[in-house]
Amino acid sequence: MQIEEVKGATKEQRVATHSHIRGLGLKPDGSAEAVAAGFVGQETAREAAGVVADLIKSKRFAGRAVLLAGAPGTGKTAIAYAISQELGPRVPFCPMTGSEVYSSEVKKTEVLMESFRRAISLRVKETKEVYEGEVTEITPEEAENPLGGYSKTVANVVIGLKTAKGTKQLRLDPSIYESLLKEKVTAGDVIYIEANTGSVKRVGRSDAFATEYDLEADEYVPLPKGDVHKRREVIQDVTLHDLDVANARPQGGQDIVSMMSQLMKPRKTEITEKMRAEINKAVNKYVEQGTAELIPGVLFIDEVHMLDIECFTYLNRALESNISPIVVLASNRGLCAIRGTEDQHAPHGIPRDLLDRMLIVRTAPYTKGEIQIILDIRSKIEGLKLSPEALDYASDVGVKTSLRYAIQLLTPANVMAQISGHGEIQKDDIAETGDLFFDAKKSVTLVQSAGAQLL
């Protein structure tokens, strides 16, 4: 008899550049671990980002800005995404790049304000009367068609709902029967019906009907507890931009002229400041009544040096408004010209008055040991085998050139190893791959030496 231990089916996957980031990797006391949550190194920057995340959770950081400054490939964007992971899915996170503001249809300031409004959420708490339970029967009762003829119409529908506490039969309107058909509700499904609106929501299939198959198309849910008729608190999150769009959309008539006029209008229309002021007034009223809660989220602007002087001036005003999110900026530039000016230079391409409003977090270059750990993690994720000599050589390459270049050499080096018949990537395979593909520094040197031959 042979007994084998079943290994876990979890696999390390990396779908995108920062999909492996699961958080800031901080201890309970706020200090950063060396390797945790997809991060390697950058302890000081991660601890500072942890303080920022705590301030956001306590709602004491709205209307402020943080600048992540550092060389390319030092984890600025990863830290911004880690802050969003720490805040959770209910806090809005709106990422954008500085070049997205330039459009031939919409003004730059309008694009910025849209992003500001997307990063602010309104959490509405509403108590609704619902009928919830597992469907035991659906019986439509037909009647003679009042228009005459041989066809019959559905006069009402009798539905039976069962919970762990009891069973109840309901007589529903024919319009609700249409909603049941649209949701494809059958006996054995768990549903809830709102008493005020009559809308039907299919939650899933009752787990009493669960089969022994591993693969199922339906989602099985437990039998609801309590009475069939109950009061339920429903929490809905909606961004301020969604409210702006809903109020800006014209509510035309059903005639052909109204429909054609709506089709002829441009798809992107600018929302006026007057309308936003009215929406802000209504939002403040709901917040004062206690029926809603304002959740300031995070607006992340990468490559912030791409913004021009008009955008920076607008950012100054937007940060001072009563309703504003937390703005996280990232830049890899040093002292450079401010876009939109002729001779004004500033650190990171940001005007000094706006820079004075920010908390600045600096990311440091990776050491050889940290690069080695990152390359080891990346090789495992991509399913590559590296010899210790190859890993050490690739780390040296990362120190001399850049971490991104060292990571990009791994997959072509694996192809070279397969051609050479090696079971794992050797040092010679990486060196040969480096001769085929130049790094940025080597390419710049070649361009400068052969400048006369190039156009």
Short mmCIF file of C-alpha atoms in Angstrom, two decimals:
data_model
loop_
_atom_site.label_atom_id
_atom_site.label_comp_id
_atom_site.label_asym_id
_atom_site.label_seq_id
_atom_site.Cartn_x
_atom_site.Cartn_y
_atom_site.Cartn_z
CA MET A 1 0.00 0.00 0.00
CA GLN A 2 1.34 3.42 -1.00
CA ILE A 3 0.35 6.58 0.83
CA GLU A 4 1.24 9.96 -0.60
CA GLU A 5 0.73 13.38 0.92
CA VAL A 6 -1.55 15.56 -1.19
CA LYS A 7 0.10 18.92 -1.81
CA GLY A 8 -1.92 22.12 -1.90
CA ALA A 9 -3.32 23.17 -5.25
CA THR A 10 -2.44 26.83 -4.74
CA LYS A 11 -0.13 28.19 -7.40
CA GLU A 12 1.89 31.35 -7.54
CA GLN A 13 0.42 33.38 -10.35
CA ARG A 14 1.42 36.72 -11.78
CA VAL A 15 -1.12 38.01 -14.24
CA ALA A 16 0.12 41.61 -14.41
CA THR A 17 3.04 43.67 -13.17
CA HIS A 18 1.59 44.36 -9.72
CA SER A 19 -0.97 41.55 -9.33
CA HIS A 20 1.30 39.85 -6.77
CA ILE A 21 0.97 42.80 -4.35
CA ARG A 22 -1.34 41.81 -1.48
CA GLY A 23 -0.59 44.63 0.96
CA LEU A 24 2.21 46.61 2.55
CA GLY A 25 3.58 43.64 4.51
CA LEU A 26 3.65 45.39 7.91
CA LYS A 27 3.81 43.86 11.38
CA PRO A 28 1.14 44.73 14.00
CA ASP A 29 3.45 47.39 15.47
CA GLY A 30 3.72 49.12 12.06
CA SER A 31 7.26 48.06 11.20
CA ALA A 32 7.89 46.48 7.80
CA GLU A 33 9.05 42.91 7.23
CA ALA A 34 11.95 42.41 4.84
CA VAL A 35 9.96 40.09 2.53
CA ALA A 36 6.17 40.04 2.86
CA ALA A 37 2.91 40.49 0.89
CA GLY A 38 4.76 40.49 -2.45
CA PHE A 39 7.21 43.20 -1.36
CA VAL A 40 10.98 42.96 -1.01
CA GLY A 41 12.84 45.78 0.75
CA GLN A 42 11.70 49.43 0.77
CA GLU A 43 10.98 49.16 4.51
CA THR A 44 11.04 52.91 5.20
CA ALA A 45 8.71 53.76 2.31
CA ARG A 46 6.30 50.96 3.27
CA GLU A 47 6.18 52.08 6.90
CA ALA A 48 5.43 55.64 5.78
CA ALA A 49 2.70 54.30 3.46
CA GLY A 50 1.29 52.33 6.41
CA VAL A 51 0.94 55.56 8.43
CA VAL A 52 -0.83 57.16 5.45
CA ALA A 53 -3.20 54.16 5.19
CA ASP A 54 -4.05 54.42 8.91
CA LEU A 55 -4.78 58.15 8.53
CA ILE A 56 -7.06 57.41 5.56
CA LYS A 57 -8.95 54.76 7.55
CA SER A 58 -9.47 57.20 10.42
CA LYS A 59 -10.72 59.83 7.89
CA ARG A 60 -8.14 62.39 8.97
CA PHE A 61 -6.27 62.69 5.71
CA ALA A 62 -8.86 63.91 3.20
CA GLY A 63 -7.78 66.70 0.91
CA ARG A 64 -4.07 66.02 1.33
CA ALA A 65 -1.41 64.74 -1.04
CA VAL A 66 1.47 62.27 -0.89
CA LEU A 67 4.35 62.19 -3.37
CA LEU A 68 6.21 58.93 -4.04
CA ALA A 69 9.59 59.96 -5.45
CA GLY A 70 12.37 57.66 -6.59
CA ALA A 71 14.28 56.17 -9.48
CA PRO A 72 12.49 54.01 -12.09
CA GLY A 73 11.83 50.45 -10.97
CA THR A 74 11.94 51.10 -7.22
CA GLY A 75 8.31 50.17 -6.46
CA LYS A 76 6.43 53.51 -6.41
CA THR A 77 3.36 52.19 -8.27
CA ALA A 78 3.48 48.97 -6.23
CA ILE A 79 3.31 50.97 -2.98
CA ALA A 80 0.30 52.91 -4.27
CA TYR A 81 -1.51 49.67 -5.14
CA ALA A 82 -0.54 48.21 -1.75
CA ILE A 83 -2.21 51.18 -0.03
CA SER A 84 -5.41 50.36 -1.95
CA GLN A 85 -5.14 46.71 -0.83
CA GLU A 86 -4.76 47.81 2.79
CA LEU A 87 -7.84 50.04 2.55
CA GLY A 88 -10.02 47.22 1.20
CA PRO A 89 -12.45 46.93 -1.72
CA ARG A 90 -15.06 49.31 -0.26
CA VAL A 91 -12.74 52.34 -0.44
CA PRO A 92 -12.52 53.68 -4.03
CA PHE A 93 -9.09 53.67 -5.70
CA CYS A 94 -8.83 55.58 -8.98
CA PRO A 95 -5.48 55.17 -10.84
CA MET A 96 -4.50 57.36 -13.79
CA THR A 97 -1.38 58.67 -15.52
CA GLY A 98 -0.45 62.29 -16.09
CA SER A 99 -0.82 62.03 -19.87
CA GLU A 100 -4.52 61.02 -19.64
CA VAL A 101 -5.62 64.62 -19.08
CA TYR A 102 -4.80 65.66 -22.65
CA SER A 103 -7.88 65.17 -24.82
CA SER A 104 -9.35 66.91 -27.85
CA GLU A 105 -12.90 66.45 -26.48
CA VAL A 106 -12.68 67.35 -22.78
CA LYS A 107 -10.74 70.06 -20.97
CA LYS A 108 -7.76 69.04 -18.85
CA THR A 109 -9.32 70.39 -15.68
CA GLU A 110 -12.54 68.47 -16.41
CA VAL A 111 -10.63 65.17 -16.68
CA LEU A 112 -8.94 65.90 -13.35
CA MET A 113 -12.24 66.77 -11.66
CA GLU A 114 -13.86 63.59 -13.04
CA SER A 115 -11.03 61.55 -11.50
CA PHE A 116 -11.44 63.45 -8.22
CA ARG A 117 -15.16 62.62 -8.16
CA ARG A 118 -14.54 58.95 -9.04
CA ALA A 119 -12.29 58.66 -5.99
CA ILE A 120 -15.04 59.79 -3.55
CA SER A 121 -17.74 57.31 -2.61
CA LEU A 122 -21.14 57.85 -0.98
CA ARG A 123 -22.23 54.90 1.14
CA VAL A 124 -26.01 54.88 1.43
CA LYS A 125 -27.63 52.80 4.18
CA GLU A 126 -31.24 51.89 3.55
CA THR A 127 -33.63 49.61 5.43
CA LYS A 128 -35.93 47.65 3.12
CA GLU A 129 -38.77 45.22 3.70
CA VAL A 130 -38.02 42.00 1.81
CA TYR A 131 -39.43 38.51 1.41
CA GLU A 132 -36.55 36.02 1.40
CA GLY A 133 -36.45 32.25 1.22
CA GLU A 134 -36.12 29.09 -0.86
CA VAL A 135 -38.75 28.77 -3.59
CA THR A 136 -40.99 25.75 -3.00
CA GLU A 137 -43.54 26.42 -5.76
CA ILE A 138 -44.34 28.86 -8.55
CA THR A 139 -47.94 28.64 -9.75
CA PRO A 140 -49.17 31.26 -12.24
CA GLU A 141 -52.97 31.71 -12.20
CA GLU A 142 -54.38 32.51 -15.63
CA ALA A 143 -57.50 34.48 -16.55
CA GLU A 144 -59.41 35.32 -19.71
CA ASN A 145 -57.78 37.94 -21.89
CA PRO A 146 -59.81 41.18 -21.49
CA LEU A 147 -59.04 42.05 -25.10
CA GLY A 148 -60.82 38.91 -26.25
CA GLY A 149 -59.49 36.02 -28.30
CA TYR A 150 -58.45 32.55 -27.28
CA SER A 151 -55.25 33.49 -25.41
CA LYS A 152 -55.13 33.84 -21.65
CA THR A 153 -53.16 36.24 -19.47
CA VAL A 154 -51.48 35.74 -16.10
CA ALA A 155 -53.75 37.30 -13.46
CA ASN A 156 -51.37 36.65 -10.55
CA VAL A 157 -48.76 34.15 -9.41
CA VAL A 158 -48.65 32.16 -6.20
CA ILE A 159 -45.13 31.54 -4.87
CA GLY A 160 -44.05 29.60 -1.81
CA LEU A 161 -40.97 30.68 0.17
CA LYS A 162 -39.32 28.58 2.87
CA THR A 163 -36.78 29.57 5.55
CA ALA A 164 -35.32 27.73 8.51
CA LYS A 165 -38.13 29.16 10.67
CA GLY A 166 -41.20 28.57 8.49
CA THR A 167 -42.96 28.67 5.13
CA LYS A 168 -45.21 31.33 3.60
CA GLN A 169 -47.27 31.58 0.42
CA LEU A 170 -47.43 34.91 -1.43
CA ARG A 171 -49.75 36.15 -4.16
CA LEU A 172 -47.76 38.38 -6.50
CA ASP A 173 -48.54 40.86 -9.25
CA PRO A 174 -48.09 39.70 -12.89
CA SER A 175 -45.24 42.22 -13.36
CA ILE A 176 -43.27 40.44 -10.62
CA TYR A 177 -43.86 37.16 -12.49
CA GLU A 178 -42.05 38.68 -15.46
CA SER A 179 -39.11 39.50 -13.16
CA LEU A 180 -39.10 35.89 -11.96
CA LEU A 181 -38.92 34.66 -15.55
CA LYS A 182 -36.14 37.14 -16.34
CA GLU A 183 -34.08 35.92 -13.36
CA LYS A 184 -34.81 32.28 -14.42
CA VAL A 185 -36.12 31.39 -10.96
CA THR A 186 -37.10 27.74 -10.43
CA ALA A 187 -38.09 25.67 -7.42
CA GLY A 188 -35.10 25.24 -5.11
CA ASP A 189 -33.62 28.70 -5.77
CA VAL A 190 -33.01 31.17 -2.94
CA ILE A 191 -34.44 34.61 -3.81
CA TYR A 192 -35.48 37.82 -2.15
CA ILE A 193 -38.26 40.19 -3.27
CA GLU A 194 -38.34 43.84 -2.25
CA ALA A 195 -41.77 44.73 -0.86
CA ASN A 196 -41.75 48.37 -2.04
CA THR A 197 -40.43 48.01 -5.59
CA GLY A 198 -41.23 44.36 -6.32
CA SER A 199 -37.75 43.74 -7.75
CA VAL A 200 -36.56 40.13 -7.61
CA LYS A 201 -32.98 39.04 -6.94
CA ARG A 202 -31.83 35.43 -7.34
CA VAL A 203 -29.17 34.77 -4.67
CA GLY A 204 -28.33 31.21 -5.74
CA ARG A 205 -29.35 27.59 -5.50
CA SER A 206 -30.23 26.13 -2.11
CA ASP A 207 -27.43 23.92 -0.76
CA ALA A 208 -30.01 21.19 -0.09
CA PHE A 209 -29.83 20.51 -3.85
CA ALA A 210 -26.01 20.43 -3.97
CA THR A 211 -24.64 17.43 -5.85
CA GLU A 212 -21.38 15.55 -5.33
CA TYR A 213 -19.78 16.89 -8.52
CA ASP A 214 -16.66 19.01 -8.23
CA LEU A 215 -17.69 21.37 -11.03
CA GLU A 216 -21.05 23.14 -10.87
CA ALA A 217 -22.45 26.06 -12.82
CA ASP A 218 -24.71 27.19 -9.95
CA GLU A 219 -23.62 28.87 -6.74
CA TYR A 220 -25.06 27.09 -3.71
CA VAL A 221 -26.15 29.17 -0.71
CA PRO A 222 -27.50 28.09 2.70
CA LEU A 223 -31.19 28.23 3.58
CA PRO A 224 -32.05 31.71 4.93
CA LYS A 225 -32.65 32.04 8.66
CA GLY A 226 -35.45 33.90 10.41
CA ASP A 227 -38.91 34.70 9.02
CA VAL A 228 -39.79 34.98 5.34
CA HIS A 229 -40.86 38.62 5.78
CA LYS A 230 -38.04 40.64 7.34
CA ARG A 231 -36.38 44.03 7.42
CA ARG A 232 -32.99 44.10 5.77
CA GLU A 233 -30.32 46.80 5.82
CA VAL A 234 -28.97 47.33 2.31
CA ILE A 235 -25.68 49.19 1.86
CA GLN A 236 -24.96 50.67 -1.57
CA ASP A 237 -21.79 52.46 -2.67
CA VAL A 238 -21.97 55.05 -5.43
CA THR A 239 -19.24 57.49 -6.51
CA LEU A 240 -19.89 61.20 -6.88
CA HIS A 241 -19.01 60.93 -10.58
CA ASP A 242 -21.83 58.40 -11.03
CA LEU A 243 -24.22 60.91 -9.44
CA ASP A 244 -22.90 63.64 -11.76
CA VAL A 245 -23.45 61.50 -14.86
CA ALA A 246 -26.91 60.37 -13.73
CA ASN A 247 -28.04 63.96 -13.24
CA ALA A 248 -26.36 65.25 -16.41
CA ARG A 249 -27.97 62.65 -18.68
CA PRO A 250 -30.94 64.29 -20.42
CA GLN A 251 -34.28 62.67 -19.69
CA GLY A 252 -35.97 63.12 -23.07
CA GLY A 253 -39.37 61.95 -24.17
CA GLN A 254 -40.27 58.81 -26.05
CA ASP A 255 -41.02 60.51 -29.36
CA ILE A 256 -38.70 60.15 -32.34
CA VAL A 257 -37.49 63.77 -32.17
CA SER A 258 -36.28 63.41 -28.56
CA MET A 259 -34.54 60.12 -29.26
CA MET A 260 -32.79 61.49 -32.34
CA SER A 261 -31.62 64.58 -30.45
CA GLN A 262 -30.09 62.36 -27.75
CA LEU A 263 -28.29 60.27 -30.36
CA MET A 264 -26.85 63.35 -32.06
CA LYS A 265 -25.34 64.70 -28.83
CA PRO A 266 -21.62 63.99 -28.22
CA ARG A 267 -20.84 61.03 -26.00
CA LYS A 268 -18.69 63.06 -23.60
CA THR A 269 -20.41 66.16 -22.24
CA GLU A 270 -18.89 68.48 -19.68
CA ILE A 271 -20.66 68.60 -16.32
CA THR A 272 -21.10 72.16 -15.06
CA GLU A 273 -19.83 73.39 -11.71
CA LYS A 274 -23.34 74.53 -10.83
CA MET A 275 -24.65 70.97 -11.14
CA ARG A 276 -21.78 69.63 -9.03
CA ALA A 277 -22.50 72.25 -6.38
CA GLU A 278 -26.16 71.13 -6.24
CA ILE A 279 -25.10 67.48 -5.94
CA ASN A 280 -22.63 68.36 -3.17
CA LYS A 281 -25.44 70.18 -1.34
CA ALA A 282 -27.69 67.12 -1.58
CA VAL A 283 -24.84 64.82 -0.47
CA ASN A 284 -24.13 67.00 2.57
CA LYS A 285 -27.83 66.92 3.44
CA TYR A 286 -27.88 63.09 3.36
CA VAL A 287 -24.72 62.96 5.48
CA GLU A 288 -26.20 65.34 8.10
CA GLN A 289 -29.38 63.23 8.25
CA GLY A 290 -27.30 60.11 8.90
CA THR A 291 -28.69 58.18 5.92
CA ALA A 292 -25.38 58.28 4.05
CA GLU A 293 -21.67 58.34 4.76
CA LEU A 294 -18.95 60.02 2.70
CA ILE A 295 -15.94 57.77 1.99
CA PRO A 296 -12.90 59.69 0.67
CA GLY A 297 -10.86 57.33 -1.50
CA VAL A 298 -7.47 57.49 -3.20
CA LEU A 299 -6.66 59.20 -6.49
CA PHE A 300 -3.31 57.91 -7.78
CA ILE A 301 -1.64 59.99 -10.52
CA ASP A 302 1.42 58.25 -11.96
CA GLU A 303 4.01 60.18 -14.00
CA VAL A 304 2.77 63.40 -12.42
CA HIS A 305 5.52 65.43 -14.16
CA MET A 306 3.46 65.03 -17.37
CA LEU A 307 0.87 67.49 -16.00
CA ASP A 308 1.28 71.14 -17.02
CA ILE A 309 1.11 74.37 -15.00
CA GLU A 310 -2.67 74.71 -15.55
CA CYS A 311 -3.29 71.26 -14.05
CA PHE A 312 -1.04 71.98 -11.07
CA THR A 313 -2.90 75.24 -10.40
CA TYR A 314 -6.20 73.35 -10.56
CA LEU A 315 -4.86 70.67 -8.19
CA ASN A 316 -4.08 73.40 -5.66
CA ARG A 317 -7.72 74.54 -5.70
CA ALA A 318 -9.21 71.03 -5.80
CA LEU A 319 -7.24 69.94 -2.72
CA GLU A 320 -8.71 72.87 -0.77
CA SER A 321 -12.35 71.99 -1.57
CA ASN A 322 -14.65 70.62 1.14
CA ILE A 323 -15.14 67.29 -0.61
CA SER A 324 -11.82 65.93 -1.90
CA PRO A 325 -10.05 62.54 -1.86
CA ILE A 326 -6.52 61.60 -0.85
CA VAL A 327 -4.17 62.28 -3.77
CA VAL A 328 -1.10 60.06 -4.22
CA LEU A 329 1.38 61.24 -6.84
CA ALA A 330 4.41 59.41 -8.27
CA SER A 331 7.37 60.76 -10.22
CA ASN A 332 10.78 59.41 -11.25
CA ARG A 333 12.19 62.78 -12.36
CA GLY A 334 14.73 64.97 -10.58
CA LEU A 335 15.12 68.67 -11.28
CA CYS A 336 13.29 69.28 -14.56
CA ALA A 337 11.22 71.89 -16.36
CA ILE A 338 7.57 72.40 -15.41
CA ARG A 339 5.46 71.48 -18.41
CA GLY A 340 3.71 74.50 -19.92
CA THR A 341 6.43 76.98 -18.86
CA GLU A 342 9.52 78.07 -20.74
CA ASP A 343 12.25 78.45 -18.13
CA GLN A 344 10.79 77.35 -14.78
CA HIS A 345 12.53 74.31 -13.26
CA ALA A 346 11.41 72.53 -10.11
CA PRO A 347 12.06 69.23 -8.28
CA HIS A 348 10.10 66.36 -9.89
CA GLY A 349 8.59 68.85 -12.36
CA ILE A 350 6.09 70.03 -9.69
CA PRO A 351 5.73 73.72 -8.69
CA ARG A 352 7.17 74.47 -5.26
CA ASP A 353 3.89 75.81 -3.83
CA LEU A 354 2.16 72.49 -4.57
CA LEU A 355 5.23 70.52 -3.42
CA ASP A 356 4.98 72.31 -0.09
CA ARG A 357 1.50 70.79 0.48
CA MET A 358 2.73 67.21 0.12
CA LEU A 359 4.17 64.53 2.34
CA ILE A 360 7.09 63.15 0.32
CA VAL A 361 8.00 59.44 0.53
CA ARG A 362 11.27 58.44 -1.14
CA THR A 363 11.95 54.97 -2.51
CA ALA A 364 15.57 53.75 -2.41
CA PRO A 365 17.42 51.67 -5.05
CA TYR A 366 17.48 47.93 -4.41
CA THR A 367 20.60 46.26 -3.02
CA LYS A 368 22.13 43.14 -4.57
CA GLY A 369 20.59 40.89 -1.90
CA GLU A 370 17.10 42.33 -2.50
CA ILE A 371 17.48 41.99 -6.28
CA GLN A 372 18.50 38.35 -5.77
CA ILE A 373 15.35 37.65 -3.73
CA ILE A 374 13.16 39.40 -6.33
CA LEU A 375 14.70 37.41 -9.19
CA ASP A 376 14.23 34.18 -7.23
CA ILE A 377 10.52 34.99 -6.65
CA ARG A 378 10.03 35.95 -10.29
CA SER A 379 11.71 32.77 -11.57
CA LYS A 380 9.42 30.63 -9.38
CA ILE A 381 6.35 32.51 -10.62
CA GLU A 382 7.36 31.99 -14.25
CA GLY A 383 8.30 28.33 -13.62
CA LEU A 384 12.00 28.81 -14.41
CA LYS A 385 14.94 27.00 -12.82
CA LEU A 386 18.10 29.00 -12.15
CA SER A 387 21.42 27.66 -10.95
CA PRO A 388 22.95 29.51 -7.95
CA GLU A 389 25.72 30.90 -10.17
CA ALA A 390 23.16 32.18 -12.71
CA LEU A 391 21.09 33.82 -9.95
CA ASP A 392 24.18 35.55 -8.54
CA TYR A 393 25.25 36.72 -12.02
CA ALA A 394 21.74 38.02 -12.80
CA SER A 395 21.81 39.96 -9.51
CA ASP A 396 25.09 41.59 -10.54
CA VAL A 397 23.49 42.53 -13.87
CA GLY A 398 20.58 44.10 -12.01
CA VAL A 399 22.94 46.19 -9.86
CA LYS A 400 24.99 47.40 -12.87
CA THR A 401 22.00 48.10 -15.16
CA SER A 402 18.50 47.91 -13.67
CA LEU A 403 16.17 45.45 -11.96
CA ARG A 404 13.71 45.52 -14.87
CA TYR A 405 16.44 44.56 -17.37
CA ALA A 406 17.57 41.65 -15.17
CA ILE A 407 13.98 40.38 -14.91
CA GLN A 408 13.49 40.69 -18.68
CA LEU A 409 16.59 38.52 -19.30
CA LEU A 410 15.15 35.51 -17.45
CA THR A 411 12.67 34.23 -20.05
CA PRO A 412 15.01 34.62 -23.09
CA ALA A 413 17.78 32.96 -21.04
CA ASN A 414 15.46 30.01 -20.46
CA VAL A 415 15.04 29.66 -24.25
CA MET A 416 18.85 29.74 -24.65
CA ALA A 417 19.17 27.05 -21.97
CA GLN A 418 16.68 24.79 -23.78
CA ILE A 419 18.59 25.24 -27.06
CA SER A 420 21.85 24.35 -25.30
CA GLY A 421 20.24 21.32 -23.64
CA HIS A 422 20.66 22.57 -20.07
CA GLY A 423 18.23 21.41 -17.40
CA GLU A 424 18.34 24.81 -15.72
CA ILE A 425 19.47 28.32 -16.65
CA GLN A 426 23.23 28.65 -16.38
CA LYS A 427 25.42 31.74 -16.06
CA ASP A 428 26.55 31.41 -19.70
CA ASP A 429 22.92 31.46 -20.89
CA ILE A 430 22.27 34.83 -19.19
CA ALA A 431 25.57 36.24 -20.48
CA GLU A 432 24.75 35.14 -24.04
CA THR A 433 21.26 36.64 -23.76
CA GLY A 434 22.79 39.90 -22.53
CA ASP A 435 24.94 40.06 -25.67
CA LEU A 436 21.80 39.74 -27.82
CA PHE A 437 19.64 42.28 -25.95
CA PHE A 438 21.12 45.59 -24.81
CA ASP A 439 20.17 47.45 -21.67
CA ALA A 440 19.30 51.16 -21.72
CA LYS A 441 22.76 52.35 -20.59
CA LYS A 442 24.57 50.29 -23.21
CA SER A 443 22.18 51.46 -25.92
CA VAL A 444 22.77 55.13 -24.98
CA THR A 445 26.55 54.58 -25.15
CA LEU A 446 26.28 53.03 -28.61
CA VAL A 447 24.06 55.89 -29.83
CA GLN A 448 26.54 58.49 -28.59
CA SER A 449 29.51 56.73 -30.21
CA ALA A 450 27.71 56.26 -33.54
CA GLY A 451 25.92 59.60 -33.53
CA ALA A 452 27.20 60.64 -36.97
CA GLN A 453 25.80 57.47 -38.60
CA LEU A 454 22.28 57.99 -37.24
CA LEU A 455 19.73 60.48 -38.56
#
